[in-house]
mmCIF file of N, CA, C and O in Angstrom:
data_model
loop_
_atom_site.group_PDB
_atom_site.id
_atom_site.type_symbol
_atom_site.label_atom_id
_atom_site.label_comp_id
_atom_site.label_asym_id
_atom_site.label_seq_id
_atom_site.Cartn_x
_atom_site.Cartn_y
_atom_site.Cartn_z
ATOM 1 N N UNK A 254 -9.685 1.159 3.758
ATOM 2 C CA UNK A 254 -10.561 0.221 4.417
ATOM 3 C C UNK A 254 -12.026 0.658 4.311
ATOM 4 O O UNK A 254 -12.895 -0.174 4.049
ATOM 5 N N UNK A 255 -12.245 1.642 4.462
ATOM 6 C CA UNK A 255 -13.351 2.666 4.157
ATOM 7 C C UNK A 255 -13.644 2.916 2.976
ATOM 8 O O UNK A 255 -14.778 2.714 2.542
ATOM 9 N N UNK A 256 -12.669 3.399 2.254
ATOM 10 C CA UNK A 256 -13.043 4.070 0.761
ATOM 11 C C UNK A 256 -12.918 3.352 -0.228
ATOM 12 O O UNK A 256 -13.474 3.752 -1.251
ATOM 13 N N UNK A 257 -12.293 2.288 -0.274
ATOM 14 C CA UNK A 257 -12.352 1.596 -1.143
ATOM 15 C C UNK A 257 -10.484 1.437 -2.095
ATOM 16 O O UNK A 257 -10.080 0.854 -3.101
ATOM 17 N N UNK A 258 -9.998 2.137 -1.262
ATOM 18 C CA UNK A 258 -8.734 2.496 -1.509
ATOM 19 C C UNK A 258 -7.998 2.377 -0.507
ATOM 20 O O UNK A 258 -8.305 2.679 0.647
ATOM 21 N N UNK A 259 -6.240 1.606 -1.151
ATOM 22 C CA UNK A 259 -5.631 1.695 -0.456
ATOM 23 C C UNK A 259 -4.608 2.877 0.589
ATOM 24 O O UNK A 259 -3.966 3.582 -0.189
ATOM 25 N N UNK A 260 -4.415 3.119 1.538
ATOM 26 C CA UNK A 260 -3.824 4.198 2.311
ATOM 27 C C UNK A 260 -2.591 4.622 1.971
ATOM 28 O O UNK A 260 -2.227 5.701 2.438
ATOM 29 N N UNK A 261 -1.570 3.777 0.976
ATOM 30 C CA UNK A 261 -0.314 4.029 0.542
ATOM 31 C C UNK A 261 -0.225 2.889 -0.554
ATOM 32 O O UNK A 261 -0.155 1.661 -0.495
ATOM 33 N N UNK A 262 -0.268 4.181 -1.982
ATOM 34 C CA UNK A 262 0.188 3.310 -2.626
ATOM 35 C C UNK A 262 1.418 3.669 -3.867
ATOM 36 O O UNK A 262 1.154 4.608 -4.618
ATOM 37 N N UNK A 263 2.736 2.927 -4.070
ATOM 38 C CA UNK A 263 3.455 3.104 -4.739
ATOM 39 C C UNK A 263 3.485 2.809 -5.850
ATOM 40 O O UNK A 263 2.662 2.024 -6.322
ATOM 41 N N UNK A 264 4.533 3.416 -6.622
ATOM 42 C CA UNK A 264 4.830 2.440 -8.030
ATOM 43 C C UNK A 264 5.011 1.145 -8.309
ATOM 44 O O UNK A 264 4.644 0.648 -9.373
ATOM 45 N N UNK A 265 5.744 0.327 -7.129
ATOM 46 C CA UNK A 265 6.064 -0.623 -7.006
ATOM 47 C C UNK A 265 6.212 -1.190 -5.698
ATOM 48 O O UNK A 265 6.094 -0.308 -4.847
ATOM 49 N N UNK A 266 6.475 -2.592 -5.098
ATOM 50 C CA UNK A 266 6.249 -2.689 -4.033
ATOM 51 C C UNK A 266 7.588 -2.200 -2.719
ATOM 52 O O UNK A 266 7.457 -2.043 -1.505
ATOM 53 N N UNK A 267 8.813 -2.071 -3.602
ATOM 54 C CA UNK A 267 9.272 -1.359 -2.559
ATOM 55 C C UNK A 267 9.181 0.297 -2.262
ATOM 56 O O UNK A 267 9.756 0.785 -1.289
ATOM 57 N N UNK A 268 8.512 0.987 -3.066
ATOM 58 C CA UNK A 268 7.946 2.308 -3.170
ATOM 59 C C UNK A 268 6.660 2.212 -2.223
ATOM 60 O O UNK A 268 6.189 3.240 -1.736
ATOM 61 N N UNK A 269 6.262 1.311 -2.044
ATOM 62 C CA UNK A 269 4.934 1.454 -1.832
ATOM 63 C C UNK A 269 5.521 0.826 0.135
ATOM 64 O O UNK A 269 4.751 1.458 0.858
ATOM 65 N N UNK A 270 6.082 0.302 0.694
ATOM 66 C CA UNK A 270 6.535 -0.173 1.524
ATOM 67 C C UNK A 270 6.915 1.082 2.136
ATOM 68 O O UNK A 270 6.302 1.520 3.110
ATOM 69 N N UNK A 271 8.023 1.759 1.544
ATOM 70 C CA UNK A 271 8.575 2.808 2.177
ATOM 71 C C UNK A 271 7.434 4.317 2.514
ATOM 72 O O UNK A 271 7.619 5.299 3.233
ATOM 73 N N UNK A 272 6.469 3.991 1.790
ATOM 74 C CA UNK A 272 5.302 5.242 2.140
ATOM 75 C C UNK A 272 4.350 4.629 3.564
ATOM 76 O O UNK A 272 3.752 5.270 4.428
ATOM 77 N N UNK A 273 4.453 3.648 3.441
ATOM 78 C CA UNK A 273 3.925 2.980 4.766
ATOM 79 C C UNK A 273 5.101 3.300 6.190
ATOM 80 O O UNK A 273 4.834 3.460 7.381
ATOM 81 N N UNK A 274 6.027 3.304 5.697
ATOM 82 C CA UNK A 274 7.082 3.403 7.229
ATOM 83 C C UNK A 274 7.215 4.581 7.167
ATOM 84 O O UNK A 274 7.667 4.913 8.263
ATOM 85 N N UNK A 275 7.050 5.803 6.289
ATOM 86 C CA UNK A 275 7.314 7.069 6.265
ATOM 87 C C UNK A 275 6.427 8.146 5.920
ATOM 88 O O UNK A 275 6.795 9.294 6.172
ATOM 89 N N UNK A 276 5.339 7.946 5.394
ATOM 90 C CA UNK A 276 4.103 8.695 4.635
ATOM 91 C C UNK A 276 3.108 9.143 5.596
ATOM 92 O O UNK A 276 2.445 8.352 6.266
ATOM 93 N N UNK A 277 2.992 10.499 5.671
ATOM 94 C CA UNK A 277 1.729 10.939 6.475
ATOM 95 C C UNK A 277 0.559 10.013 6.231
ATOM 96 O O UNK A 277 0.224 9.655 5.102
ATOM 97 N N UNK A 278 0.003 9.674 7.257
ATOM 98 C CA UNK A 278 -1.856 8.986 6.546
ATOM 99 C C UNK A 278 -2.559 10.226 6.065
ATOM 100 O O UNK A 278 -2.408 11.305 6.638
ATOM 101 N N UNK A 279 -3.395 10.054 4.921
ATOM 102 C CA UNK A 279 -4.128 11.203 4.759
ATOM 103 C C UNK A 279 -5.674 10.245 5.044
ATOM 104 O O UNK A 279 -5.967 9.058 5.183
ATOM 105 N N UNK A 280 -6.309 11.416 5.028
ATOM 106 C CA UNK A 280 -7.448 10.965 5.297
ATOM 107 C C UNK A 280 -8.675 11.484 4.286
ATOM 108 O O UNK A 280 -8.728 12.704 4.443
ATOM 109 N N UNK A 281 -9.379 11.191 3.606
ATOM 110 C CA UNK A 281 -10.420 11.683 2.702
ATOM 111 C C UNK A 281 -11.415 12.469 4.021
ATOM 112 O O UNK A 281 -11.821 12.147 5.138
ATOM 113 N N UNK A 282 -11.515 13.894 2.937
ATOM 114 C CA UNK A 282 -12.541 14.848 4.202
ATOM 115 C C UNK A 282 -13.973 14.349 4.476
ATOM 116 O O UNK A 282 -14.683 14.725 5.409
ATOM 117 N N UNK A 283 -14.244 13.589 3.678
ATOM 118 C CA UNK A 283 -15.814 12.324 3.470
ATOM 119 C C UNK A 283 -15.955 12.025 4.851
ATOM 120 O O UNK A 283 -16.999 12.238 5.469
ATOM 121 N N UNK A 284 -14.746 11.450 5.439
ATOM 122 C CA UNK A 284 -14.846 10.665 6.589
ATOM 123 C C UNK A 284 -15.478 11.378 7.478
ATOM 124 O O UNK A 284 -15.255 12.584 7.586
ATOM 125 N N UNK A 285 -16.434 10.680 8.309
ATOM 126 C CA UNK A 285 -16.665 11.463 9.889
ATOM 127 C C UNK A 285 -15.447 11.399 10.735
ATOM 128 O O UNK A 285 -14.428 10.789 10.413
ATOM 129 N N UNK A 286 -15.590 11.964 11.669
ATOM 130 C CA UNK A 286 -14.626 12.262 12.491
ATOM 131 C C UNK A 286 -14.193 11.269 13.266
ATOM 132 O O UNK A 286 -13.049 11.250 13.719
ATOM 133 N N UNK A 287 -15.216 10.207 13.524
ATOM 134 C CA UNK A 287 -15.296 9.158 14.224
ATOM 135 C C UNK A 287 -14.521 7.829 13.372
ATOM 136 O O UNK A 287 -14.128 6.813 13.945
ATOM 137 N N UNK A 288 -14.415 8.055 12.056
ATOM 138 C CA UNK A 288 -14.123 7.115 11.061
ATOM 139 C C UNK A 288 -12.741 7.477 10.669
ATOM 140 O O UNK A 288 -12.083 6.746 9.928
ATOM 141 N N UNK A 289 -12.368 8.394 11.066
ATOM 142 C CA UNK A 289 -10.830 9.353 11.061
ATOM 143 C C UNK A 289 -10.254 8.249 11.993
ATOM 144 O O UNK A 289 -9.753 7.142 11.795
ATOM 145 N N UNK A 290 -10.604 9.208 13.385
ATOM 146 C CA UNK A 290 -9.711 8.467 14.447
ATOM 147 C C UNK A 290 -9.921 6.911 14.384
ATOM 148 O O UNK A 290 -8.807 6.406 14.516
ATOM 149 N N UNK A 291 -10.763 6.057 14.256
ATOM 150 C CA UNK A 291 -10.655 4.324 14.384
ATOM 151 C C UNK A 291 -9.783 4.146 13.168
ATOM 152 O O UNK A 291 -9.015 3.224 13.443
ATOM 153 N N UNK A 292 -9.563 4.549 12.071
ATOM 154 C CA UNK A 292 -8.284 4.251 11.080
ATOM 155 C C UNK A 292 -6.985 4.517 11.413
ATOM 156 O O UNK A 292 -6.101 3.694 11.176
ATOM 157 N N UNK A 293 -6.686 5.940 12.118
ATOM 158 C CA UNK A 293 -5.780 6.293 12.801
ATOM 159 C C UNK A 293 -5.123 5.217 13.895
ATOM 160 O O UNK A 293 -3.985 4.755 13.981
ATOM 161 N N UNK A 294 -6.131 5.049 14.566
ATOM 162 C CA UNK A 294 -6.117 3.818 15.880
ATOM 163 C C UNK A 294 -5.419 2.715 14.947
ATOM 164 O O UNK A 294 -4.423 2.077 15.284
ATOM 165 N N UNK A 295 -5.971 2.611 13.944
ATOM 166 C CA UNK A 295 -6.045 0.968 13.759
ATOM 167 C C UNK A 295 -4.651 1.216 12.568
ATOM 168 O O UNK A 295 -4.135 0.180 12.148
ATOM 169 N N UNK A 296 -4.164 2.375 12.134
ATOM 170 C CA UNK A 296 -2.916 2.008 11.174
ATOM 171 C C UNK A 296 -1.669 2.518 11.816
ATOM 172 O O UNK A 296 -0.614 2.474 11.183
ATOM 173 N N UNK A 297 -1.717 3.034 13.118
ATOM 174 C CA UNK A 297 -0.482 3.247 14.039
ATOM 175 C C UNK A 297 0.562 2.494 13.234
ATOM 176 O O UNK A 297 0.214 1.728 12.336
ATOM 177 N N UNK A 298 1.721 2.680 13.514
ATOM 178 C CA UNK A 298 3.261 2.204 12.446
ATOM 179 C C UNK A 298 3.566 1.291 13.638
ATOM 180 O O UNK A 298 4.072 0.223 13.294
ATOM 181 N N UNK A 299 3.448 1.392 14.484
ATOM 182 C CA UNK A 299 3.859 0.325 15.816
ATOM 183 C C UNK A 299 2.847 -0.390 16.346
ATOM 184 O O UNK A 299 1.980 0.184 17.003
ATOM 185 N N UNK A 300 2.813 -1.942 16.102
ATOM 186 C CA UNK A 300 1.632 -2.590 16.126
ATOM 187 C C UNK A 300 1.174 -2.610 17.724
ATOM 188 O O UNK A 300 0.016 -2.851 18.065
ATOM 189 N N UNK A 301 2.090 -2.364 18.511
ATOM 190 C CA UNK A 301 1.870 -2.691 20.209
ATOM 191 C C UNK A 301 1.063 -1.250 20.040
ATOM 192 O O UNK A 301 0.601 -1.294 21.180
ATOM 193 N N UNK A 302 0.639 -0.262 19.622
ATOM 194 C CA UNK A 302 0.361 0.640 19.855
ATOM 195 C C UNK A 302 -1.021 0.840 18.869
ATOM 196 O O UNK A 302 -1.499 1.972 18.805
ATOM 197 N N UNK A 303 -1.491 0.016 18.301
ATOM 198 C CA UNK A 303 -2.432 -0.271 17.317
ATOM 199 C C UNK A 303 -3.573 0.086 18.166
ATOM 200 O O UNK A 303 -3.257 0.086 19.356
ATOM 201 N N UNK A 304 -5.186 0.488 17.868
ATOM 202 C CA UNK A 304 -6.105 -0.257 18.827
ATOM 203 C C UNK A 304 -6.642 -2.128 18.515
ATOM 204 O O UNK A 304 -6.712 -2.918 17.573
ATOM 205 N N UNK A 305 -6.877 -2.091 19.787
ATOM 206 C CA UNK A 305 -7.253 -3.604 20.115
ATOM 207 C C UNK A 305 -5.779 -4.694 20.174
ATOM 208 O O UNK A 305 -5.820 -5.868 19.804
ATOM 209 N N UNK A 306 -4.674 -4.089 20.654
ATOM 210 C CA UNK A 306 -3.202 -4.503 20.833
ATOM 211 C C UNK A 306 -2.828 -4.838 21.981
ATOM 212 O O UNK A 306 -1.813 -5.480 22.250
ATOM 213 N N UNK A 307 -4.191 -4.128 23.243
ATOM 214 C CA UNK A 307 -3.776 -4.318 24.523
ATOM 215 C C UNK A 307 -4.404 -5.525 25.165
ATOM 216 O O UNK A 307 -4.799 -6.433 24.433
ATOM 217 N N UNK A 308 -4.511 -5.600 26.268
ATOM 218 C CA UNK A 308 -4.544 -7.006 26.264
ATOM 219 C C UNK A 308 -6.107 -6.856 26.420
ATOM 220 O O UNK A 308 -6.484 -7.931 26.886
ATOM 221 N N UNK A 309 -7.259 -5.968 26.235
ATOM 222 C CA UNK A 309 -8.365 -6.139 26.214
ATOM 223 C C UNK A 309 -9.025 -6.151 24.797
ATOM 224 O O UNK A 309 -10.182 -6.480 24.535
ATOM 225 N N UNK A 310 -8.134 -5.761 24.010
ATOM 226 C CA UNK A 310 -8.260 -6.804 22.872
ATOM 227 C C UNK A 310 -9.408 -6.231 21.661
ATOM 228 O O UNK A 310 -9.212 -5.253 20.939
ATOM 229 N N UNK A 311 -10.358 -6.908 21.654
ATOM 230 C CA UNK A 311 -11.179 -6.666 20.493
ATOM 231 C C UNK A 311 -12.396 -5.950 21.542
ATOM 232 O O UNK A 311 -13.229 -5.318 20.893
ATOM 233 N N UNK A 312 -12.624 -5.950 23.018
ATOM 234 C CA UNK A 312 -13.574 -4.865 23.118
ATOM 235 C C UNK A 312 -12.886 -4.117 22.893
ATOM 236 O O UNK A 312 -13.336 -3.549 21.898
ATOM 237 N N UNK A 313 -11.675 -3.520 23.276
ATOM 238 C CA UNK A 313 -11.314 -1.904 23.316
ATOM 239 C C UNK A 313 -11.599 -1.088 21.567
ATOM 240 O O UNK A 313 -11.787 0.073 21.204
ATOM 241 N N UNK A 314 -11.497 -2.457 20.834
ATOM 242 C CA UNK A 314 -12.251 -1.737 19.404
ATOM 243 C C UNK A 314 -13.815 -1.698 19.325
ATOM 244 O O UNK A 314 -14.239 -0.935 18.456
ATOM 245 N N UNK A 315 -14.489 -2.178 19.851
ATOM 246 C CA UNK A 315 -15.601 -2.860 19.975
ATOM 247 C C UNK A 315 -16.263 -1.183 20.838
ATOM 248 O O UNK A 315 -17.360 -0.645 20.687
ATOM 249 N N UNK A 316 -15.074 -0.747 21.718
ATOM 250 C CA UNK A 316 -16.036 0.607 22.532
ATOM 251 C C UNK A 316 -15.374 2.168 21.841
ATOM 252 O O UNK A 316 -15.582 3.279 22.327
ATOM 253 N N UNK A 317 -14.759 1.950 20.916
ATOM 254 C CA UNK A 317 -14.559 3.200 19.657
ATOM 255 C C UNK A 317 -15.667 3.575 19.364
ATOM 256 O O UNK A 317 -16.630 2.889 19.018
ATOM 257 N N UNK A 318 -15.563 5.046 19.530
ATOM 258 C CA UNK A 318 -16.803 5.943 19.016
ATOM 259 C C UNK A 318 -17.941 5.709 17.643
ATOM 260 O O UNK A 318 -19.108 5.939 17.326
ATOM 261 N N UNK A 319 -16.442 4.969 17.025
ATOM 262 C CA UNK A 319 -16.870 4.422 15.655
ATOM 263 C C UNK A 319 -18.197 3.745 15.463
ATOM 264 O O UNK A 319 -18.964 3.849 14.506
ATOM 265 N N UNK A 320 -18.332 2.951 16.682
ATOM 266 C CA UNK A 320 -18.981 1.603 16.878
ATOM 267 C C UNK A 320 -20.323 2.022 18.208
ATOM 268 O O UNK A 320 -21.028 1.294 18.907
ATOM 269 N N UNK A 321 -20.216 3.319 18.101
ATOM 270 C CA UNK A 321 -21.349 3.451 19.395
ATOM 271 C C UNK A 321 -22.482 2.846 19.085
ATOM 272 O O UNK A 321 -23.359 2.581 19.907
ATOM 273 N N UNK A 322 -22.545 2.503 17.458
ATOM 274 C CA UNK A 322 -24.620 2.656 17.221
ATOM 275 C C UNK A 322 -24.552 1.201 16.974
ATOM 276 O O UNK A 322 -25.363 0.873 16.109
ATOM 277 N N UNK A 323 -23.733 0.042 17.525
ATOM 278 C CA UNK A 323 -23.426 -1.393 17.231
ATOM 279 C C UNK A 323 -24.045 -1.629 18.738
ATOM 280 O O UNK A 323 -23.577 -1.323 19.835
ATOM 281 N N UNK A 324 -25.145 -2.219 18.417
ATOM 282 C CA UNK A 324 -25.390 -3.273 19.883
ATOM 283 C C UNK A 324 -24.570 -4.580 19.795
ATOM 284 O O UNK A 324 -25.124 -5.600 19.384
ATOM 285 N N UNK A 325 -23.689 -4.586 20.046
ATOM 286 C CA UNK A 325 -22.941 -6.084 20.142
ATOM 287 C C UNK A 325 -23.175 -7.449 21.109
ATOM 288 O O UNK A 325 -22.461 -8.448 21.189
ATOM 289 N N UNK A 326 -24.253 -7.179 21.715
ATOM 290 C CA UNK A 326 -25.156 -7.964 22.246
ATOM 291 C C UNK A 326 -26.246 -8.487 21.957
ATOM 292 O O UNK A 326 -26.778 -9.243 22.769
ATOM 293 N N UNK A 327 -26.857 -8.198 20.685
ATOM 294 C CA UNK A 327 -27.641 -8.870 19.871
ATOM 295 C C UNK A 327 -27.112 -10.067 19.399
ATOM 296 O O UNK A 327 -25.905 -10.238 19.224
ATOM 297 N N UNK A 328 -28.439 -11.358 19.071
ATOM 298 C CA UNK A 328 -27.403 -12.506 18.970
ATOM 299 C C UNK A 328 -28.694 -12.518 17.516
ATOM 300 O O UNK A 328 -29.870 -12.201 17.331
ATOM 301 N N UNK A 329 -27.680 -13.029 16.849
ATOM 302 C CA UNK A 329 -28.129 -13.316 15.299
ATOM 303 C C UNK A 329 -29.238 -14.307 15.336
ATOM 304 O O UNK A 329 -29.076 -14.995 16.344
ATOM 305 N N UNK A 330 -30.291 -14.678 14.678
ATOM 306 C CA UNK A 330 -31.446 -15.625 14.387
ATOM 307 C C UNK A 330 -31.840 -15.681 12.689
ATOM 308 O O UNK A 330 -32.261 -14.759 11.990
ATOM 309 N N UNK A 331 -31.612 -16.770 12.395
ATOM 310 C CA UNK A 331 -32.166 -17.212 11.133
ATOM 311 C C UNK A 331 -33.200 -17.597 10.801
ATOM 312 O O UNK A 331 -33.394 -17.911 9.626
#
């Protein structure tokens, strides 16, 4: 989502399926630390357990460390 690359990828698509239900995530050391954990959050194997799954939704992604330097209260002008 970040790198430009996918997080699991197989030979084929049922190779590539089974590294998703079973495959450590790796993470490129590039990443900040902050860009680690919101991928982590966000590729959990159990979607109820995803971030932004609970019922507060898209702030609880919205207040990830990831996102501290986002004023999300700015309103766009053309």
């Amino acid at each position: 989502m970040l790198t430009g690359s996918l997080p699991f990828q197989g030979k084929d698509r049922k190779e590539t399926m089974a590294l998703v239900l079973k495959a450590k995530l790796g993470m490129p050391q590039f990443l900040s630390p902050e860009a680690q954990s919101l991928l982590r959050a966000l590729f959990k194997r159990n979607p109820c357990n995803r971030l932004g799954a609970s019922s507060d939704g898209v702030e609880e992604i919205k207040r990830h460390p990831f996102f501290a330097t986002i004023d999300w209260n700015v309103s766009c002008r053309h």
